[in-house]
Structures are given as C-alpha cells and as structure tokens.
Short mmCIF file of C-alpha atoms in Angstrom, two decimals:
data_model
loop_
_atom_site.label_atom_id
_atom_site.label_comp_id
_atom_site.label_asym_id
_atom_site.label_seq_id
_atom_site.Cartn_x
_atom_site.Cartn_y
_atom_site.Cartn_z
CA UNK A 30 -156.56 -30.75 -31.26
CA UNK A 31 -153.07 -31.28 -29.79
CA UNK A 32 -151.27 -29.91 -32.43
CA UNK A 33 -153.60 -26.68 -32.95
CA UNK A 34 -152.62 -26.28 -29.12
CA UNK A 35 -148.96 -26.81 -29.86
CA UNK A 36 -149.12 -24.69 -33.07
CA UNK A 37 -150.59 -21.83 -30.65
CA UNK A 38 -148.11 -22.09 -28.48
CA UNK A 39 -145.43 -21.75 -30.75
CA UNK A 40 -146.91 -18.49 -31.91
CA UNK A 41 -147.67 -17.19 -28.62
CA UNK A 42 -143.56 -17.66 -28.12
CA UNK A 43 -142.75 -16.43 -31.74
CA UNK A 44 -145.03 -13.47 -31.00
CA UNK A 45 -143.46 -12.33 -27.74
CA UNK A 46 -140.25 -12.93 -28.93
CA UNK A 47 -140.68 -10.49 -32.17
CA UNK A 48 -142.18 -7.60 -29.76
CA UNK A 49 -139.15 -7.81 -27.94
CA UNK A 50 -137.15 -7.27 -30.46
CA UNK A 51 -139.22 -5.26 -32.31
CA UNK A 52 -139.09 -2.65 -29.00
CA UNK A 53 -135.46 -3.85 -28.30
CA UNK A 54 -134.56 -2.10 -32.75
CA UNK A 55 -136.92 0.69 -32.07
CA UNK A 56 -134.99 1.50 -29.09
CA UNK A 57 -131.67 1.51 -29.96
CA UNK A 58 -132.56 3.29 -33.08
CA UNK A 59 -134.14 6.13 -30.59
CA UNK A 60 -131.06 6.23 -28.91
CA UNK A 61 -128.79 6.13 -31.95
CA UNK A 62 -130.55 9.33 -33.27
CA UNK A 63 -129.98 11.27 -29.69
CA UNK A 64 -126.43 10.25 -30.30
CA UNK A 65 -126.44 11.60 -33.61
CA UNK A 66 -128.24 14.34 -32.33
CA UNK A 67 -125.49 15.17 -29.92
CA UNK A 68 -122.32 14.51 -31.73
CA UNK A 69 -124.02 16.91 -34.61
CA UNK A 70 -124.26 19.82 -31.16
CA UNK A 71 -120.81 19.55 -30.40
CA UNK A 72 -119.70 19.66 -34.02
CA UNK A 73 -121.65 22.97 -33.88
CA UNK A 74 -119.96 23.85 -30.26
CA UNK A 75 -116.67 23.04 -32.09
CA UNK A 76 -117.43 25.58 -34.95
CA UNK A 77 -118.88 28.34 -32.56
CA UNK A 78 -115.45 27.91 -30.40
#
C-alpha cells in the first residue's frame, strides 16, 4: 500500500508539473504568433510608407 501511495504521489507531481508547462508552451507560442502577427503589420506599414 505504501508504495501505490508513493507511486500516486509522484504522478500527482509529474501531472502538475506537465500542465504547467504544457500552459507555460501554449503560451508563449500564443504570444510568438501576435509577434509574428505584428512584425508581418509593420512590414506592411513599411511597404504602404
């Protein structure tokens, strides 16, 4: 029984620890699109000037 609870444990840890990454990837990916997103504007500013 001890090492079921231990072996929980371990992936209540792993499990929490993957989310936050998992939200930590998505968003810098969100964020590295609006960058994109923005540097492709001011190209287009750049052009229209």
């Amino acid at each position: 029984m001890k090492e079921i609870r231990t072996l929980n444990i371990f992936y209540i840890v792993l499990g929490t620890a993957g989310l936050k990454v998992y939200i930590y990837v998505i968003n810098l990916a969100y964020f590295y699109e609006l960058g994109l997103i923005r540097v492709e504007k001011k190209k287009d500013l750049n052009i229209n000037l």
